[in-house]
């Protein structure tokens, strides 16, 4: 290994260590004191419930662990958005599990909580995954009710989705393991099966204090909406459970008896490990963004047997396209090449930039994969499309539109991994969040923005300087440098992968060594949903 490799590896390990440190804090939810209080009540935490529910030793992936990171500090924060969302296996069936974290403001719903829950339901609907709700929530966080209650993508959309999923035949199981109040009370009852834990679970539209204030009736919460009431009097719930473990065991028993449905039929064989050591990925990604690397070397360490069947290898070389397998699943890979290459015409092409020939090649490859029913994997490290008179006269807009059109209309599932840069229209063409990837994840090296911090700061400084000069103010080089650094620092903070993940622009930030697991589990879940639409790209200019 050369010294450059070792420097890169050290930098990546530092980023991974920082990520894991953040996660270890997030996993504590509202903190040890609140966890201890939950245990005193005879309850398990959200993460303990999920660990008990899923098959021992099976793989899991967590969606939105960084949701809410750095947000709502004036309210004490909202770790993981107050909800834990995991895709895992229950009685050997892949499911998505949504568990309220009662250690975070009693499981109250912040705006990001609603967004995260809707993302979980979106994944369930797109992939026809059974969804299990472990309910323990005080309802809407009232100080922010205007940001979570009334709009189309707010709290009420959850129950609309319950109804839609029911109509689609997607299994929904709810376990009321704590509070379930107000509008939230509809969620378990709109599920296929609902169970409630005795003495700790309760369901009501209004608690005892509100009932007293509204109609003058004096009643305790257990009598109003406890397990005995809803299992023996109202009939609202189907199973009465003695404690959390009994409740979770009943869910496992139900899942063990659920039948299987048609699949999409994506090609799958027994998987093989890459021939080239995946751990070497950590030393390949440069320690600085202005350095080059060969994306082939990343692909060889992600795909089975390091076998990559490259499409149009000598044409449009700023994007690599080709067929491979990941844990046995057939995939079509579209990846930004991050080193400077020379085209067959003798022209130099910058790494990470999309040129006309690359966009044209990618569009054709995407169409081919749709025809063959092969899922698509996008490996992003892109600064955008090539600019300048030569590109404009060559029809870069036309070819870029062709690629976006082919990708947008794909009927096969898409998965996006942001390795490095994800800037501007490059984010769009390479299947950014707006283009419905089934999963979109970032490495700790990811950045998502209109453009890089330095570029953006230069543009904004030019505008600011021109404005100040127009007012007659004198701008010294030192003042301009100070302005540049101030703008760059602010912009850089917004390009961080944690900024993106906190707002669920990314489903997760992951260790690069977990990439194969995320893609293979993603395709497995997508295989639950047969393709019912015909691939049609509409009008494509040639």
JSON list of C-alpha atoms in Angstrom, two decimals, residues 25-147:
[
{"chain": "A", "resi": 25, "resn": "UNK", "atom": "CA", "xyz": [-25.55, 9.16, 21.17]},
{"chain": "A", "resi": 26, "resn": "UNK", "atom": "CA", "xyz": [-28.65, 8.96, 18.96]},
{"chain": "A", "resi": 27, "resn": "UNK", "atom": "CA", "xyz": [-29.25, 5.35, 20.07]},
{"chain": "A", "resi": 28, "resn": "UNK", "atom": "CA", "xyz": [-29.72, 6.61, 23.64]},
{"chain": "A", "resi": 29, "resn": "UNK", "atom": "CA", "xyz": [-32.80, 8.57, 22.51]},
{"chain": "A", "resi": 30, "resn": "UNK", "atom": "CA", "xyz": [-33.84, 10.93, 25.29]},
{"chain": "A", "resi": 31, "resn": "UNK", "atom": "CA", "xyz": [-31.01, 9.73, 27.54]},
{"chain": "A", "resi": 32, "resn": "UNK", "atom": "CA", "xyz": [-30.26, 7.12, 30.19]},
{"chain": "A", "resi": 33, "resn": "UNK", "atom": "CA", "xyz": [-32.49, 8.71, 32.86]},
{"chain": "A", "resi": 34, "resn": "UNK", "atom": "CA", "xyz": [-35.55, 8.43, 30.63]},
{"chain": "A", "resi": 35, "resn": "UNK", "atom": "CA", "xyz": [-34.59, 4.91, 29.58]},
{"chain": "A", "resi": 36, "resn": "UNK", "atom": "CA", "xyz": [-34.41, 3.90, 33.27]},
{"chain": "A", "resi": 37, "resn": "UNK", "atom": "CA", "xyz": [-37.83, 5.48, 33.88]},
{"chain": "A", "resi": 38, "resn": "UNK", "atom": "CA", "xyz": [-39.30, 3.44, 31.02]},
{"chain": "A", "resi": 39, "resn": "UNK", "atom": "CA", "xyz": [-37.84, 0.25, 32.48]},
{"chain": "A", "resi": 40, "resn": "UNK", "atom": "CA", "xyz": [-39.33, 1.09, 35.88]},
{"chain": "A", "resi": 41, "resn": "UNK", "atom": "CA", "xyz": [-42.75, 1.17, 34.19]},
{"chain": "A", "resi": 42, "resn": "UNK", "atom": "CA", "xyz": [-42.14, -2.37, 32.93]},
{"chain": "A", "resi": 43, "resn": "UNK", "atom": "CA", "xyz": [-41.64, -1.18, 29.35]},
{"chain": "A", "resi": 44, "resn": "UNK", "atom": "CA", "xyz": [-38.86, -1.78, 26.85]},
{"chain": "A", "resi": 45, "resn": "UNK", "atom": "CA", "xyz": [-37.34, 1.00, 24.77]},
{"chain": "A", "resi": 46, "resn": "UNK", "atom": "CA", "xyz": [-38.16, 1.30, 21.06]},
{"chain": "A", "resi": 47, "resn": "UNK", "atom": "CA", "xyz": [-34.81, -0.22, 20.09]},
{"chain": "A", "resi": 48, "resn": "UNK", "atom": "CA", "xyz": [-35.14, -3.04, 22.63]},
{"chain": "A", "resi": 49, "resn": "UNK", "atom": "CA", "xyz": [-38.57, -3.86, 21.23]},
{"chain": "A", "resi": 50, "resn": "UNK", "atom": "CA", "xyz": [-37.23, -4.04, 17.70]},
{"chain": "A", "resi": 51, "resn": "UNK", "atom": "CA", "xyz": [-34.25, -6.18, 18.76]},
{"chain": "A", "resi": 52, "resn": "UNK", "atom": "CA", "xyz": [-36.62, -8.63, 20.45]},
{"chain": "A", "resi": 53, "resn": "UNK", "atom": "CA", "xyz": [-38.99, -8.71, 17.48]},
{"chain": "A", "resi": 54, "resn": "UNK", "atom": "CA", "xyz": [-36.55, -9.37, 14.64]},
{"chain": "A", "resi": 55, "resn": "UNK", "atom": "CA", "xyz": [-34.98, -12.76, 13.91]},
{"chain": "A", "resi": 56, "resn": "UNK", "atom": "CA", "xyz": [-31.82, -13.24, 15.94]},
{"chain": "A", "resi": 57, "resn": "UNK", "atom": "CA", "xyz": [-28.64, -12.89, 13.89]},
{"chain": "A", "resi": 58, "resn": "UNK", "atom": "CA", "xyz": [-30.47, -11.55, 10.84]},
{"chain": "A", "resi": 59, "resn": "UNK", "atom": "CA", "xyz": [-29.44, -8.45, 8.86]},
{"chain": "A", "resi": 60, "resn": "UNK", "atom": "CA", "xyz": [-31.15, -5.11, 9.42]},
{"chain": "A", "resi": 61, "resn": "UNK", "atom": "CA", "xyz": [-30.90, -1.61, 7.95]},
{"chain": "A", "resi": 62, "resn": "UNK", "atom": "CA", "xyz": [-32.10, 1.50, 9.77]},
{"chain": "A", "resi": 63, "resn": "UNK", "atom": "CA", "xyz": [-33.87, 4.30, 7.93]},
{"chain": "A", "resi": 64, "resn": "UNK", "atom": "CA", "xyz": [-33.48, 7.89, 9.12]},
{"chain": "A", "resi": 65, "resn": "UNK", "atom": "CA", "xyz": [-31.26, 7.41, 12.18]},
{"chain": "A", "resi": 66, "resn": "UNK", "atom": "CA", "xyz": [-29.98, 10.97, 11.69]},
{"chain": "A", "resi": 67, "resn": "UNK", "atom": "CA", "xyz": [-33.45, 12.47, 11.25]},
{"chain": "A", "resi": 68, "resn": "UNK", "atom": "CA", "xyz": [-33.72, 15.61, 13.36]},
{"chain": "A", "resi": 69, "resn": "UNK", "atom": "CA", "xyz": [-29.94, 15.82, 13.92]},
{"chain": "A", "resi": 70, "resn": "UNK", "atom": "CA", "xyz": [-29.12, 19.38, 14.99]},
{"chain": "A", "resi": 71, "resn": "UNK", "atom": "CA", "xyz": [-32.77, 20.44, 14.75]},
{"chain": "A", "resi": 72, "resn": "UNK", "atom": "CA", "xyz": [-35.27, 21.65, 17.41]},
{"chain": "A", "resi": 73, "resn": "UNK", "atom": "CA", "xyz": [-32.48, 22.51, 19.87]},
{"chain": "A", "resi": 74, "resn": "UNK", "atom": "CA", "xyz": [-34.76, 25.12, 21.47]},
{"chain": "A", "resi": 75, "resn": "UNK", "atom": "CA", "xyz": [-37.07, 22.22, 22.43]},
{"chain": "A", "resi": 76, "resn": "UNK", "atom": "CA", "xyz": [-34.29, 19.94, 23.65]},
{"chain": "A", "resi": 77, "resn": "UNK", "atom": "CA", "xyz": [-33.70, 18.17, 20.34]},
{"chain": "A", "resi": 78, "resn": "UNK", "atom": "CA", "xyz": [-35.37, 15.20, 18.70]},
{"chain": "A", "resi": 79, "resn": "UNK", "atom": "CA", "xyz": [-32.92, 12.27, 18.33]},
{"chain": "A", "resi": 80, "resn": "UNK", "atom": "CA", "xyz": [-33.77, 10.04, 15.33]},
{"chain": "A", "resi": 81, "resn": "UNK", "atom": "CA", "xyz": [-36.93, 12.12, 14.89]},
{"chain": "A", "resi": 82, "resn": "UNK", "atom": "CA", "xyz": [-38.42, 10.44, 17.97]},
{"chain": "A", "resi": 83, "resn": "UNK", "atom": "CA", "xyz": [-39.09, 7.29, 15.92]},
{"chain": "A", "resi": 84, "resn": "UNK", "atom": "CA", "xyz": [-36.99, 4.23, 15.07]},
{"chain": "A", "resi": 85, "resn": "UNK", "atom": "CA", "xyz": [-37.52, 2.74, 11.59]},
{"chain": "A", "resi": 86, "resn": "UNK", "atom": "CA", "xyz": [-35.84, -0.56, 10.69]},
{"chain": "A", "resi": 87, "resn": "UNK", "atom": "CA", "xyz": [-36.09, -2.94, 7.76]},
{"chain": "A", "resi": 88, "resn": "UNK", "atom": "CA", "xyz": [-35.48, -6.45, 9.01]},
{"chain": "A", "resi": 89, "resn": "UNK", "atom": "CA", "xyz": [-36.79, -10.01, 9.19]},
{"chain": "A", "resi": 90, "resn": "UNK", "atom": "CA", "xyz": [-39.61, -11.21, 11.45]},
{"chain": "A", "resi": 91, "resn": "UNK", "atom": "CA", "xyz": [-40.23, -14.96, 11.28]},
{"chain": "A", "resi": 92, "resn": "UNK", "atom": "CA", "xyz": [-38.10, -14.95, 8.10]},
{"chain": "A", "resi": 93, "resn": "UNK", "atom": "CA", "xyz": [-40.33, -12.35, 6.43]},
{"chain": "A", "resi": 94, "resn": "UNK", "atom": "CA", "xyz": [-38.80, -9.01, 5.46]},
{"chain": "A", "resi": 95, "resn": "UNK", "atom": "CA", "xyz": [-40.78, -6.19, 7.12]},
{"chain": "A", "resi": 96, "resn": "UNK", "atom": "CA", "xyz": [-40.49, -2.52, 7.94]},
{"chain": "A", "resi": 97, "resn": "UNK", "atom": "CA", "xyz": [-40.89, -1.73, 11.64]},
{"chain": "A", "resi": 98, "resn": "UNK", "atom": "CA", "xyz": [-41.84, 1.72, 12.96]},
{"chain": "A", "resi": 99, "resn": "UNK", "atom": "CA", "xyz": [-41.42, 2.24, 16.71]},
{"chain": "A", "resi": 100, "resn": "UNK", "atom": "CA", "xyz": [-42.16, 5.46, 18.63]},
{"chain": "A", "resi": 101, "resn": "UNK", "atom": "CA", "xyz": [-39.35, 6.37, 21.03]},
{"chain": "A", "resi": 102, "resn": "UNK", "atom": "CA", "xyz": [-41.12, 7.29, 24.28]},
{"chain": "A", "resi": 103, "resn": "UNK", "atom": "CA", "xyz": [-37.84, 8.58, 25.78]},
{"chain": "A", "resi": 104, "resn": "UNK", "atom": "CA", "xyz": [-38.01, 11.55, 23.36]},
{"chain": "A", "resi": 105, "resn": "UNK", "atom": "CA", "xyz": [-40.74, 13.92, 24.57]},
{"chain": "A", "resi": 106, "resn": "UNK", "atom": "CA", "xyz": [-42.96, 10.91, 25.41]},
{"chain": "A", "resi": 107, "resn": "UNK", "atom": "CA", "xyz": [-42.89, 9.91, 21.73]},
{"chain": "A", "resi": 108, "resn": "UNK", "atom": "CA", "xyz": [-44.51, 13.18, 20.62]},
{"chain": "A", "resi": 109, "resn": "UNK", "atom": "CA", "xyz": [-44.62, 13.97, 16.92]},
{"chain": "A", "resi": 110, "resn": "UNK", "atom": "CA", "xyz": [-42.32, 16.75, 15.69]},
{"chain": "A", "resi": 111, "resn": "UNK", "atom": "CA", "xyz": [-42.50, 17.83, 12.02]},
{"chain": "A", "resi": 112, "resn": "UNK", "atom": "CA", "xyz": [-39.54, 15.56, 11.18]},
{"chain": "A", "resi": 113, "resn": "UNK", "atom": "CA", "xyz": [-41.31, 12.67, 12.96]},
{"chain": "A", "resi": 114, "resn": "UNK", "atom": "CA", "xyz": [-44.18, 12.98, 10.52]},
{"chain": "A", "resi": 115, "resn": "UNK", "atom": "CA", "xyz": [-41.82, 13.14, 7.55]},
{"chain": "A", "resi": 116, "resn": "UNK", "atom": "CA", "xyz": [-39.96, 10.05, 8.74]},
{"chain": "A", "resi": 117, "resn": "UNK", "atom": "CA", "xyz": [-43.15, 8.06, 9.33]},
{"chain": "A", "resi": 118, "resn": "UNK", "atom": "CA", "xyz": [-44.40, 9.00, 5.86]},
{"chain": "A", "resi": 119, "resn": "UNK", "atom": "CA", "xyz": [-41.07, 7.85, 4.39]},
{"chain": "A", "resi": 120, "resn": "UNK", "atom": "CA", "xyz": [-41.50, 4.49, 6.14]},
{"chain": "A", "resi": 121, "resn": "UNK", "atom": "CA", "xyz": [-45.00, 4.13, 4.70]},
{"chain": "A", "resi": 122, "resn": "UNK", "atom": "CA", "xyz": [-43.73, 5.15, 1.26]},
{"chain": "A", "resi": 123, "resn": "UNK", "atom": "CA", "xyz": [-41.15, 2.35, 1.40]},
{"chain": "A", "resi": 124, "resn": "UNK", "atom": "CA", "xyz": [-43.85, -0.10, 2.46]},
{"chain": "A", "resi": 125, "resn": "UNK", "atom": "CA", "xyz": [-46.16, 0.94, -0.39]},
{"chain": "A", "resi": 126, "resn": "UNK", "atom": "CA", "xyz": [-43.50, 0.99, -3.11]},
{"chain": "A", "resi": 127, "resn": "UNK", "atom": "CA", "xyz": [-42.18, -2.43, -2.14]},
{"chain": "A", "resi": 128, "resn": "UNK", "atom": "CA", "xyz": [-45.35, -4.04, -0.76]},
{"chain": "A", "resi": 129, "resn": "UNK", "atom": "CA", "xyz": [-43.56, -4.67, 2.54]},
{"chain": "A", "resi": 130, "resn": "UNK", "atom": "CA", "xyz": [-45.56, -5.67, 5.62]},
{"chain": "A", "resi": 131, "resn": "UNK", "atom": "CA", "xyz": [-45.37, -2.81, 8.15]},
{"chain": "A", "resi": 132, "resn": "UNK", "atom": "CA", "xyz": [-45.40, -3.21, 11.92]},
{"chain": "A", "resi": 133, "resn": "UNK", "atom": "CA", "xyz": [-46.17, -0.20, 14.14]},
{"chain": "A", "resi": 134, "resn": "UNK", "atom": "CA", "xyz": [-44.99, -0.28, 17.76]},
{"chain": "A", "resi": 135, "resn": "UNK", "atom": "CA", "xyz": [-47.06, 2.59, 19.16]},
{"chain": "A", "resi": 136, "resn": "UNK", "atom": "CA", "xyz": [-46.03, 4.59, 22.23]},
{"chain": "A", "resi": 137, "resn": "UNK", "atom": "CA", "xyz": [-46.73, 8.26, 21.59]},
{"chain": "A", "resi": 138, "resn": "UNK", "atom": "CA", "xyz": [-48.20, 11.28, 23.32]},
{"chain": "A", "resi": 139, "resn": "UNK", "atom": "CA", "xyz": [-49.42, 12.61, 19.96]},
{"chain": "A", "resi": 140, "resn": "UNK", "atom": "CA", "xyz": [-48.59, 15.87, 18.17]},
{"chain": "A", "resi": 141, "resn": "UNK", "atom": "CA", "xyz": [-45.94, 18.11, 19.79]},
{"chain": "A", "resi": 142, "resn": "UNK", "atom": "CA", "xyz": [-48.30, 20.98, 20.50]},
{"chain": "A", "resi": 143, "resn": "UNK", "atom": "CA", "xyz": [-45.78, 23.90, 20.38]},
{"chain": "A", "resi": 144, "resn": "UNK", "atom": "CA", "xyz": [-45.21, 23.03, 16.70]},
{"chain": "A", "resi": 145, "resn": "UNK", "atom": "CA", "xyz": [-48.71, 21.84, 15.78]},
{"chain": "A", "resi": 146, "resn": "UNK", "atom": "CA", "xyz": [-48.96, 24.20, 12.80]},
{"chain": "A", "resi": 147, "resn": "UNK", "atom": "CA", "xyz": [-45.96, 22.43, 11.20]}
]
